[in-house]
Amino acid sequence: MKRKNILLVEPGYKNKYPPLGLMKISTYHKQKGDNVVFCKGKIEELKKKNWDRIYITTLFTFYWSITLDTIKYYYNSVKKPSDIFTGGVLATVMYSEFKAATGVTVTPGLLDKPGVLGNDDVIVDLLPPDYSIIDPEQNKYLQYKYPTSDSYIAYATRGCIRHCAFCAVPTLEPIFKDYISLKGQVEYINKNFGEKRNLLLLDNNVLASTRFKDIIQDIIDLGFYKDAKYTYMKNGRRVSVNRYVDFNQGIDSRLLTESNMELLSEIAIRPLRIAFDHADETSIRIYTEKVRLAAKYGINNLSNYILFNFSDTPEDLYKRLRINVELNEEFKGKGYKTRVWSFPMRYSPIKGPHCKDRKYIGKHWNKKYIRGLQCILNSTHGVVGPKLEFFERAFGKSFEEFKRILLMPEDYIINRKANESNGLAMDWLESYKRLEKKESAFLNIIKDNDIKNLKSSYDKDLDDLLKHYKDFESECNQEKQINEYTVCNA
Protein backbone atom coordinates (compact mmCIF):
# COMPACT_ATOMS: atom_id res chain seq x y z
CA MET A 1 0.00 0.00 0.00
CA LYS A 2 1.29 3.45 -0.93
CA ARG A 3 2.48 5.59 1.96
CA LYS A 4 0.42 8.75 2.29
CA ASN A 5 1.75 12.21 3.02
CA ILE A 6 -0.13 13.70 5.96
CA LEU A 7 0.06 17.30 7.20
CA LEU A 8 -1.18 18.20 10.69
CA VAL A 9 -1.78 21.89 11.40
CA GLU A 10 -2.61 23.88 14.50
CA PRO A 11 -3.53 27.53 13.76
CA GLY A 12 -1.04 30.11 14.96
CA TYR A 13 -2.81 31.30 18.11
CA LYS A 14 -0.94 31.18 21.42
CA ASN A 15 -1.93 28.29 23.66
CA LYS A 16 -0.55 26.42 26.63
CA TYR A 17 -1.48 22.86 25.75
CA PRO A 18 -0.38 20.96 22.64
CA PRO A 19 -3.09 19.62 20.29
CA LEU A 20 -3.74 16.22 21.82
CA GLY A 21 -6.12 15.21 19.03
CA LEU A 22 -3.49 15.83 16.35
CA MET A 23 -0.92 13.96 18.41
CA LYS A 24 -3.20 10.90 18.43
CA ILE A 25 -3.93 11.28 14.72
CA SER A 26 -0.17 11.31 14.14
CA THR A 27 0.09 7.96 15.96
CA TYR A 28 -2.79 6.61 13.86
CA HIS A 29 -1.13 7.48 10.54
CA LYS A 30 2.39 6.47 11.59
CA GLN A 31 1.04 3.05 12.59
CA LYS A 32 -0.21 2.80 9.00
CA GLY A 33 3.27 3.66 7.72
CA ASP A 34 2.34 7.15 6.48
CA ASN A 35 4.64 10.18 6.42
CA VAL A 36 3.47 12.75 8.97
CA VAL A 37 4.47 16.40 9.36
CA PHE A 38 3.14 18.79 12.03
CA CYS A 39 3.31 22.59 12.02
CA LYS A 40 1.79 25.53 13.81
CA GLY A 41 0.32 28.27 11.65
CA LYS A 42 1.03 29.04 8.03
CA ILE A 43 4.28 27.66 6.58
CA GLU A 44 4.92 28.56 2.94
CA GLU A 45 7.22 25.59 2.30
CA LEU A 46 4.50 23.18 3.44
CA LYS A 47 1.79 25.03 1.55
CA LYS A 48 3.67 24.48 -1.73
CA LYS A 49 3.75 20.69 -1.26
CA ASN A 50 1.03 18.24 -2.26
CA TRP A 51 -0.59 16.36 0.60
CA ASP A 52 -2.89 13.35 0.54
CA ARG A 53 -4.69 14.64 3.60
CA ILE A 54 -4.44 17.69 5.87
CA TYR A 55 -5.83 17.80 9.42
CA ILE A 56 -6.44 21.24 10.94
CA THR A 57 -7.51 21.38 14.57
CA THR A 58 -9.84 24.00 16.04
CA LEU A 59 -10.01 25.46 19.53
CA PHE A 60 -12.24 28.22 20.92
CA THR A 61 -15.00 29.78 18.85
CA PHE A 62 -13.46 33.25 19.18
CA TYR A 63 -10.56 31.93 17.07
CA TRP A 64 -12.99 31.70 14.12
CA SER A 65 -11.11 34.17 11.91
CA ILE A 66 -7.60 32.78 12.41
CA THR A 67 -8.87 29.20 12.01
CA LEU A 68 -10.77 29.96 8.80
CA ASP A 69 -7.78 31.86 7.45
CA THR A 70 -5.49 28.88 8.16
CA ILE A 71 -7.82 26.47 6.38
CA LYS A 72 -8.05 28.71 3.31
CA TYR A 73 -4.27 29.06 3.27
CA TYR A 74 -3.88 25.30 2.68
CA TYR A 75 -6.83 24.87 0.26
CA ASN A 76 -4.64 24.28 -2.79
CA SER A 77 -2.27 21.90 -0.99
CA VAL A 78 -4.67 18.98 -1.48
CA LYS A 79 -6.54 17.64 -4.53
CA LYS A 80 -9.92 18.71 -3.21
CA PRO A 81 -11.27 20.58 -0.13
CA SER A 82 -12.74 17.37 1.33
CA ASP A 83 -9.16 16.12 1.79
CA ILE A 84 -8.83 18.70 4.56
CA PHE A 85 -10.22 17.35 7.86
CA THR A 86 -11.09 19.53 10.83
CA GLY A 87 -12.30 18.75 14.33
CA GLY A 88 -12.13 20.10 17.86
CA VAL A 89 -14.12 22.59 19.89
CA LEU A 90 -15.07 25.18 17.26
CA ALA A 91 -15.76 22.53 14.61
CA THR A 92 -18.12 20.74 17.00
CA VAL A 93 -20.13 23.53 18.62
CA MET A 94 -20.51 25.47 15.35
CA TYR A 95 -20.63 22.44 13.06
CA SER A 96 -23.15 23.56 10.41
CA GLU A 97 -21.88 27.11 10.04
CA PHE A 98 -18.26 26.02 10.06
CA LYS A 99 -18.85 23.32 7.43
CA ALA A 100 -20.69 25.80 5.20
CA ALA A 101 -17.94 28.40 5.59
CA THR A 102 -15.05 26.01 4.85
CA GLY A 103 -16.33 23.29 2.54
CA VAL A 104 -13.93 20.83 4.15
CA THR A 105 -14.59 17.55 5.99
CA VAL A 106 -15.72 18.40 9.51
CA THR A 107 -15.56 15.67 12.17
CA PRO A 108 -17.42 16.83 15.29
CA GLY A 109 -17.02 15.44 18.80
CA LEU A 110 -14.53 12.80 19.86
CA LEU A 111 -12.70 10.33 17.65
CA ASP A 112 -14.11 7.59 19.86
CA LYS A 113 -15.68 5.31 17.27
CA PRO A 114 -13.98 2.88 14.86
CA GLY A 115 -13.54 3.93 11.26
CA VAL A 116 -13.91 7.70 11.81
CA LEU A 117 -10.75 8.50 9.81
CA GLY A 118 -10.51 5.43 7.59
CA ASN A 119 -11.88 2.04 6.68
CA ASP A 120 -10.64 0.26 9.81
CA ASP A 121 -11.64 -0.59 13.37
CA VAL A 122 -9.17 1.77 15.08
CA ILE A 123 -10.53 4.06 17.81
CA VAL A 124 -8.21 7.05 17.47
CA ASP A 125 -9.20 8.63 20.80
CA LEU A 126 -7.77 5.60 22.64
CA LEU A 127 -4.39 5.81 20.90
CA PRO A 128 -1.39 7.25 22.76
CA PRO A 129 -0.24 10.69 21.62
CA ASP A 130 2.85 11.19 19.46
CA TYR A 131 5.14 13.52 21.42
CA SER A 132 7.77 13.71 18.70
CA ILE A 133 5.69 16.14 16.63
CA ILE A 134 5.67 18.81 19.39
CA ASP A 135 9.42 18.58 20.04
CA PRO A 136 11.19 21.48 18.26
CA GLU A 137 14.42 19.48 18.28
CA GLN A 138 12.75 16.73 16.21
CA ASN A 139 10.43 18.92 14.16
CA LYS A 140 12.15 21.55 12.01
CA TYR A 141 8.81 23.17 11.15
CA LEU A 142 7.88 23.88 14.76
CA GLN A 143 9.14 27.16 16.19
CA TYR A 144 6.88 27.03 19.23
CA LYS A 145 7.45 25.67 22.72
CA TYR A 146 4.43 24.36 24.60
CA PRO A 147 4.82 25.10 28.34
CA THR A 148 3.34 21.71 29.25
CA SER A 149 5.39 19.58 26.86
CA ASP A 150 7.15 17.84 29.80
CA SER A 151 3.89 16.32 31.02
CA TYR A 152 1.96 13.17 30.33
CA ILE A 153 -1.27 14.61 28.93
CA ALA A 154 -4.19 12.23 29.33
CA TYR A 155 -7.76 11.54 30.39
CA ALA A 156 -8.83 9.15 33.13
CA THR A 157 -12.51 9.85 32.36
CA ARG A 158 -14.47 11.57 29.60
CA GLY A 159 -17.45 13.91 29.76
CA CYS A 160 -19.28 15.41 32.72
CA ILE A 161 -22.50 14.71 34.60
CA ARG A 162 -23.27 18.45 34.85
CA HIS A 163 -24.87 20.56 32.14
CA CYS A 164 -23.69 24.06 33.06
CA ALA A 165 -25.13 26.71 30.75
CA PHE A 166 -21.72 28.29 30.08
CA CYS A 167 -19.92 25.03 29.23
CA ALA A 168 -19.26 23.27 25.91
CA VAL A 169 -18.44 19.87 27.41
CA PRO A 170 -21.99 18.42 27.07
CA THR A 171 -21.69 19.08 23.32
CA LEU A 172 -18.10 17.91 22.96
CA GLU A 173 -18.27 14.87 25.25
CA PRO A 174 -21.97 14.04 25.75
CA ILE A 175 -21.42 10.57 27.23
CA PHE A 176 -19.70 10.24 30.60
CA LYS A 177 -17.04 7.53 30.57
CA ASP A 178 -16.24 6.29 34.04
CA TYR A 179 -12.70 5.05 33.61
CA ILE A 180 -9.83 5.10 31.12
CA SER A 181 -6.65 3.31 32.15
CA LEU A 182 -3.68 5.66 32.49
CA LYS A 183 -1.06 2.95 32.79
CA GLY A 184 -0.96 1.87 29.17
CA GLN A 185 -0.79 5.49 27.98
CA VAL A 186 2.11 6.35 30.27
CA GLU A 187 4.03 3.15 29.54
CA TYR A 188 3.79 3.76 25.79
CA ILE A 189 5.03 7.34 26.17
CA ASN A 190 7.95 6.22 28.37
CA LYS A 191 9.00 3.59 25.85
CA ASN A 192 8.71 5.77 22.74
CA PHE A 193 9.41 9.32 23.91
CA GLY A 194 11.04 9.08 27.31
CA GLU A 195 9.80 9.72 30.82
CA LYS A 196 7.93 12.95 31.59
CA ARG A 197 8.06 14.94 34.79
CA ASN A 198 4.39 15.77 35.45
CA LEU A 199 0.93 14.32 34.89
CA LEU A 200 -1.64 16.65 33.33
CA LEU A 201 -5.16 15.24 33.36
CA LEU A 202 -7.82 16.95 31.27
CA ASP A 203 -10.83 15.26 32.91
CA ASN A 204 -13.88 17.50 33.14
CA ASN A 205 -15.33 15.92 36.30
CA VAL A 206 -13.16 13.13 37.63
CA LEU A 207 -15.03 12.96 40.95
CA ALA A 208 -18.16 11.82 39.11
CA SER A 209 -16.43 8.50 38.41
CA THR A 210 -17.49 5.51 40.49
CA ARG A 211 -13.91 4.30 39.99
CA PHE A 212 -12.22 7.38 41.42
CA LYS A 213 -10.34 5.23 43.93
CA ASP A 214 -8.95 3.11 41.05
CA ILE A 215 -7.85 6.27 39.23
CA ILE A 216 -5.96 7.48 42.30
CA GLN A 217 -4.31 4.07 42.67
CA ASP A 218 -3.24 4.20 39.00
CA ILE A 219 -1.68 7.61 39.62
CA ILE A 220 0.22 6.32 42.66
CA ASP A 221 1.38 3.18 40.84
CA LEU A 222 2.74 5.37 38.03
CA GLY A 223 5.00 7.17 40.51
CA PHE A 224 2.93 10.28 41.25
CA TYR A 225 2.40 9.71 44.97
CA LYS A 226 2.75 12.59 47.42
CA ASP A 227 6.27 14.13 47.47
CA ALA A 228 7.32 11.99 44.48
CA LYS A 229 10.54 13.02 42.74
CA TYR A 230 11.55 13.13 39.09
CA THR A 231 15.25 12.54 38.40
CA TYR A 232 17.05 13.52 35.22
CA MET A 233 20.58 14.21 34.01
CA LYS A 234 21.81 17.77 33.54
CA ASN A 235 25.38 18.57 32.56
CA GLY A 236 26.43 15.08 33.66
CA ARG A 237 24.78 15.39 37.07
CA ARG A 238 21.65 13.79 38.48
CA VAL A 239 19.01 16.35 39.39
CA SER A 240 15.85 15.56 41.38
CA VAL A 241 12.75 17.77 41.37
CA ASN A 242 9.20 17.31 42.61
CA ARG A 243 6.59 15.73 40.36
CA TYR A 244 3.08 17.14 40.13
CA VAL A 245 -0.40 15.96 39.18
CA ASP A 246 -2.81 18.55 37.82
CA PHE A 247 -6.50 17.89 37.19
CA ASN A 248 -6.43 20.92 34.98
CA GLN A 249 -10.15 21.34 34.33
CA GLY A 250 -10.84 21.48 38.04
CA ILE A 251 -12.57 19.47 40.77
CA ASP A 252 -16.32 19.63 41.42
CA SER A 253 -16.68 20.94 44.98
CA ARG A 254 -20.21 19.51 45.21
CA LEU A 255 -18.75 16.00 44.89
CA LEU A 256 -15.82 16.49 47.25
CA THR A 257 -16.12 14.37 50.40
CA GLU A 258 -13.71 13.78 53.23
CA SER A 259 -12.89 10.32 51.86
CA ASN A 260 -11.99 11.46 48.36
CA MET A 261 -10.15 14.50 49.71
CA GLU A 262 -8.04 12.04 51.68
CA LEU A 263 -7.40 10.13 48.44
CA LEU A 264 -6.36 13.34 46.68
CA SER A 265 -3.93 14.09 49.50
CA GLU A 266 -2.10 10.84 48.74
CA ILE A 267 -0.97 11.98 45.29
CA ALA A 268 1.41 14.74 44.21
CA ILE A 269 -1.41 17.13 43.38
CA ARG A 270 -0.33 20.70 42.66
CA PRO A 271 -2.43 22.65 42.42
CA LEU A 272 -5.81 21.37 43.52
CA ARG A 273 -8.22 23.36 41.36
CA ILE A 274 -11.71 23.96 42.73
CA ALA A 275 -14.09 26.02 40.61
CA PHE A 276 -15.79 28.97 42.33
CA ASP A 277 -18.33 30.06 39.73
CA HIS A 278 -21.15 31.48 41.87
CA ALA A 279 -21.46 33.88 44.81
CA ASP A 280 -24.76 32.71 46.33
CA GLU A 281 -24.74 31.58 49.95
CA THR A 282 -24.92 27.86 49.15
CA SER A 283 -22.04 27.99 46.67
CA ILE A 284 -19.90 30.00 49.08
CA ARG A 285 -20.63 27.60 51.95
CA ILE A 286 -19.78 24.50 49.90
CA TYR A 287 -16.64 26.06 48.43
CA THR A 288 -15.21 27.31 51.74
CA GLU A 289 -15.96 23.99 53.44
CA LYS A 290 -14.01 22.09 50.79
CA VAL A 291 -11.07 24.49 50.79
CA ARG A 292 -10.80 24.12 54.57
CA LEU A 293 -11.00 20.35 54.12
CA ALA A 294 -8.07 20.50 51.68
CA ALA A 295 -6.05 22.44 54.26
CA LYS A 296 -6.92 19.83 56.89
CA TYR A 297 -5.44 17.10 54.68
CA GLY A 298 -2.26 19.02 53.96
CA ILE A 299 -2.95 20.01 50.34
CA ASN A 300 -0.96 23.22 50.31
CA ASN A 301 -1.37 24.62 46.83
CA LEU A 302 -4.90 25.48 45.70
CA SER A 303 -6.00 27.31 42.60
CA ASN A 304 -9.38 28.12 41.22
CA TYR A 305 -11.05 29.48 38.15
CA ILE A 306 -13.42 32.31 38.97
CA LEU A 307 -15.88 32.82 36.14
CA PHE A 308 -17.03 36.38 35.50
CA ASN A 309 -19.00 38.24 32.81
CA PHE A 310 -21.68 35.54 32.74
CA SER A 311 -24.70 35.97 35.05
CA ASP A 312 -22.58 37.41 37.87
CA THR A 313 -22.09 41.03 38.89
CA PRO A 314 -18.79 42.83 39.53
CA GLU A 315 -19.68 42.67 43.22
CA ASP A 316 -20.01 38.87 42.96
CA LEU A 317 -16.50 38.71 41.51
CA TYR A 318 -15.04 40.93 44.22
CA LYS A 319 -16.79 38.88 46.92
CA ARG A 320 -15.33 35.58 45.65
CA LEU A 321 -11.83 37.00 45.27
CA ARG A 322 -11.93 38.44 48.77
CA ILE A 323 -13.17 35.16 50.26
CA ASN A 324 -10.06 33.43 48.91
CA VAL A 325 -7.78 36.10 50.36
CA GLU A 326 -9.53 35.86 53.73
CA LEU A 327 -9.16 32.07 53.67
CA ASN A 328 -5.44 32.60 53.17
CA GLU A 329 -5.36 34.86 56.23
CA GLU A 330 -7.25 32.21 58.19
CA PHE A 331 -4.79 29.49 57.18
CA LYS A 332 -1.82 31.68 57.99
CA GLY A 333 -3.25 32.37 61.45
CA LYS A 334 -3.67 28.63 62.10
CA GLY A 335 -0.15 27.84 60.93
CA TYR A 336 -1.32 25.97 57.81
CA LYS A 337 0.88 26.07 54.73
CA THR A 338 -2.14 26.00 52.43
CA ARG A 339 -2.46 28.96 50.08
CA VAL A 340 -5.13 29.76 47.49
CA TRP A 341 -4.53 31.52 44.18
CA SER A 342 -7.41 32.81 42.05
CA PHE A 343 -7.62 32.98 38.26
CA PRO A 344 -10.48 35.22 37.07
CA MET A 345 -11.74 33.71 33.80
CA ARG A 346 -13.83 35.84 31.45
CA TYR A 347 -16.87 34.15 29.98
CA SER A 348 -17.17 34.07 26.18
CA PRO A 349 -20.26 32.46 24.63
CA ILE A 350 -20.07 29.49 22.28
CA LYS A 351 -23.22 30.57 20.48
CA GLY A 352 -24.76 33.88 19.45
CA PRO A 353 -23.48 37.10 17.84
CA HIS A 354 -20.21 37.32 19.80
CA CYS A 355 -19.14 33.67 19.72
CA LYS A 356 -16.58 34.48 16.99
CA ASP A 357 -14.81 37.19 18.98
CA ARG A 358 -14.23 38.19 22.58
CA LYS A 359 -16.53 41.20 22.63
CA TYR A 360 -19.38 39.71 24.64
CA ILE A 361 -20.39 41.82 27.65
CA GLY A 362 -22.50 40.21 30.39
CA LYS A 363 -25.73 41.91 31.43
CA HIS A 364 -24.21 43.21 34.69
CA TRP A 365 -20.93 44.29 33.12
CA ASN A 366 -19.80 46.99 30.70
CA LYS A 367 -16.73 47.58 28.54
CA LYS A 368 -15.10 49.92 31.06
CA TYR A 369 -15.47 47.43 33.91
CA ILE A 370 -14.00 44.66 31.74
CA ARG A 371 -11.10 46.82 30.59
CA GLY A 372 -10.46 48.08 34.12
CA LEU A 373 -10.27 44.51 35.41
CA GLN A 374 -7.87 43.61 32.60
CA CYS A 375 -5.66 46.52 33.66
CA ILE A 376 -5.57 45.28 37.26
CA LEU A 377 -4.80 41.72 36.16
CA ASN A 378 -2.10 43.02 33.82
CA SER A 379 0.05 43.84 36.83
CA THR A 380 -0.67 40.48 38.48
CA HIS A 381 -0.14 38.42 35.29
CA GLY A 382 -3.73 37.22 35.54
CA VAL A 383 -3.32 35.75 39.02
CA VAL A 384 -4.79 36.97 42.29
CA GLY A 385 -2.34 35.97 44.99
CA PRO A 386 -2.86 35.07 48.64
CA LYS A 387 -1.68 38.32 50.34
CA LEU A 388 -4.42 40.52 51.78
CA GLU A 389 -2.33 43.71 51.65
CA PHE A 390 -1.59 43.27 47.94
CA PHE A 391 -5.20 42.34 47.18
CA GLU A 392 -6.57 45.45 48.88
CA ARG A 393 -4.04 47.57 47.07
CA ALA A 394 -4.88 46.09 43.65
CA PHE A 395 -8.64 45.49 44.03
CA GLY A 396 -9.64 47.77 46.87
CA LYS A 397 -10.67 47.33 50.49
CA SER A 398 -14.37 47.22 49.61
CA PHE A 399 -16.57 46.68 46.59
CA GLU A 400 -17.17 50.42 46.29
CA GLU A 401 -13.42 51.00 46.12
CA PHE A 402 -13.08 48.16 43.59
CA LYS A 403 -15.73 49.80 41.40
CA ARG A 404 -13.89 53.14 41.59
CA ILE A 405 -10.65 51.47 40.52
CA LEU A 406 -12.37 49.86 37.51
CA LEU A 407 -13.59 53.31 36.39
CA MET A 408 -10.21 55.03 36.65
CA PRO A 409 -8.23 55.91 33.49
CA GLU A 410 -6.22 52.91 32.35
CA ASP A 411 -2.85 54.51 33.03
CA TYR A 412 -3.91 55.32 36.59
CA ILE A 413 -4.80 51.66 37.17
CA ILE A 414 -1.69 50.15 35.58
CA ASN A 415 0.78 52.76 36.90
CA ARG A 416 -0.98 53.40 40.19
CA LYS A 417 2.06 54.37 42.24
CA ALA A 418 3.43 56.87 39.72
CA ASN A 419 0.06 58.56 39.25
CA GLU A 420 -0.48 58.79 42.98
CA SER A 421 2.97 60.35 43.39
CA ASN A 422 2.29 62.99 40.74
CA GLY A 423 -1.14 63.73 42.23
CA LEU A 424 -3.20 62.80 39.17
CA ALA A 425 -4.85 59.73 40.67
CA MET A 426 -5.77 61.62 43.84
CA ASP A 427 -7.15 64.50 41.77
CA TRP A 428 -9.28 61.99 39.83
CA LEU A 429 -10.53 60.49 43.09
CA GLU A 430 -11.49 63.88 44.55
CA SER A 431 -13.34 64.74 41.35
CA TYR A 432 -15.12 61.38 41.47
CA LYS A 433 -16.21 61.92 45.08
CA ARG A 434 -17.71 65.29 44.17
CA LEU A 435 -20.08 63.68 41.67
CA GLU A 436 -22.58 62.49 44.29
CA LYS A 437 -25.90 62.18 42.40
CA LYS A 438 -24.16 62.57 39.02
CA GLU A 439 -22.35 59.21 39.31
CA SER A 440 -24.88 57.42 37.09
CA ALA A 441 -24.45 60.12 34.44
CA PHE A 442 -20.68 59.62 34.55
CA LEU A 443 -21.04 55.84 34.29
CA ASN A 444 -23.34 56.27 31.30
CA ILE A 445 -20.67 58.37 29.56
CA ILE A 446 -17.73 56.11 30.35
CA LYS A 447 -19.30 52.61 30.27
CA ASP A 448 -18.49 51.87 26.60
CA ASN A 449 -14.81 52.76 27.16
CA ASP A 450 -14.90 54.83 23.97
CA ILE A 451 -12.27 57.25 25.21
CA LYS A 452 -11.43 58.62 21.75
CA ASN A 453 -14.96 59.89 21.26
CA LEU A 454 -15.61 61.42 24.67
CA LYS A 455 -17.26 64.81 24.39
CA SER A 456 -17.80 67.60 26.86
CA SER A 457 -20.80 67.01 29.10
CA TYR A 458 -21.20 70.78 29.69
CA ASP A 459 -21.23 69.97 33.39
CA LYS A 460 -18.21 71.21 35.36
CA ASP A 461 -18.14 68.32 37.84
CA LEU A 462 -18.31 65.72 35.10
CA ASP A 463 -15.77 67.46 32.89
CA ASP A 464 -13.33 67.82 35.80
CA LEU A 465 -13.38 64.03 35.97
CA LEU A 466 -13.38 63.36 32.25
CA LYS A 467 -10.30 65.53 31.65
CA HIS A 468 -8.21 62.73 33.19
CA TYR A 469 -8.90 60.50 30.21
CA LYS A 470 -6.06 61.40 27.85
CA ASP A 471 -7.86 61.34 24.53
CA PHE A 472 -10.63 63.51 25.93
CA GLU A 473 -8.13 66.00 27.36
CA SER A 474 -6.19 66.07 24.08
CA GLU A 475 -9.40 66.66 22.13
CA CYS A 476 -10.44 69.47 24.46
CA ASN A 477 -7.04 71.15 24.10
CA GLN A 478 -7.23 70.80 20.34
CA GLU A 479 -10.71 72.38 20.27
CA LYS A 480 -9.46 75.16 22.53
CA GLN A 481 -6.54 75.89 20.18
CA ILE A 482 -8.85 76.01 17.18
CA ASN A 483 -11.23 78.38 18.95
CA GLU A 484 -8.37 80.68 20.00
CA TYR A 485 -7.00 80.69 16.45
CA THR A 486 -10.44 81.62 15.09
CA VAL A 487 -10.83 84.44 17.59
CA CYS A 488 -7.37 85.82 16.78
CA ASN A 489 -8.16 85.92 13.06
CA ALA A 490 -11.68 87.27 13.34
Tab-separated table of N, CA and C in Angstrom, residues 1 18 28 132 137 150 179 182 318 321 334 338 375 384 431 469:
chain	number	residue	atom	x	y	z
A	1	MET	N	0.837	-1.190	0.000
A	1	MET	CA	0.000	0.000	0.000
A	1	MET	C	0.877	1.247	0.000
A	18	PRO	N	-0.533	21.441	24.019
A	18	PRO	CA	-0.385	20.960	22.641
A	18	PRO	C	-1.670	20.302	22.155
A	28	TYR	N	-1.927	7.401	14.749
A	28	TYR	CA	-2.788	6.611	13.859
A	28	TYR	C	-2.147	6.451	12.478
A	132	SER	N	6.674	13.269	19.563
A	132	SER	CA	7.771	13.709	18.705
A	132	SER	C	7.381	14.920	17.865
A	137	GLU	N	13.140	20.079	18.656
A	137	GLU	CA	14.417	19.475	18.278
A	137	GLU	C	14.228	18.371	17.241
A	150	ASP	N	6.486	18.833	28.951
A	150	ASP	CA	7.155	17.840	29.799
A	150	ASP	C	6.151	17.150	30.720
A	179	TYR	N	-14.081	5.441	33.340
A	179	TYR	CA	-12.695	5.051	33.612
A	179	TYR	C	-11.945	4.778	32.318
A	182	LEU	N	-4.823	4.775	32.742
A	182	LEU	CA	-3.685	5.660	32.494
A	182	LEU	C	-2.392	4.878	32.257
A	318	TYR	N	-15.834	40.404	43.107
A	318	TYR	CA	-15.037	40.927	44.215
A	318	TYR	C	-15.233	40.075	45.463
A	321	LEU	N	-13.271	36.762	45.152
A	321	LEU	CA	-11.829	37.003	45.267
A	321	LEU	C	-11.441	37.289	46.715
A	334	LYS	N	-3.652	29.967	61.492
A	334	LYS	CA	-3.672	28.634	62.098
A	334	LYS	C	-2.370	27.872	61.889
A	338	THR	N	-1.249	25.914	53.578
A	338	THR	CA	-2.145	25.998	52.431
A	338	THR	C	-2.339	27.442	51.980
A	375	CYS	N	-6.797	45.690	33.260
A	375	CYS	CA	-5.662	46.518	33.663
A	375	CYS	C	-5.122	46.094	35.026
A	384	VAL	N	-4.527	36.247	41.045
A	384	VAL	CA	-4.791	36.969	42.287
A	384	VAL	C	-4.166	36.163	43.410
A	431	SER	N	-12.313	64.354	42.326
A	431	SER	CA	-13.337	64.738	41.350
A	431	SER	C	-14.472	63.710	41.337
A	469	TYR	N	-8.992	61.502	31.262
A	469	TYR	CA	-8.899	60.495	30.210
A	469	TYR	C	-8.204	61.128	29.022
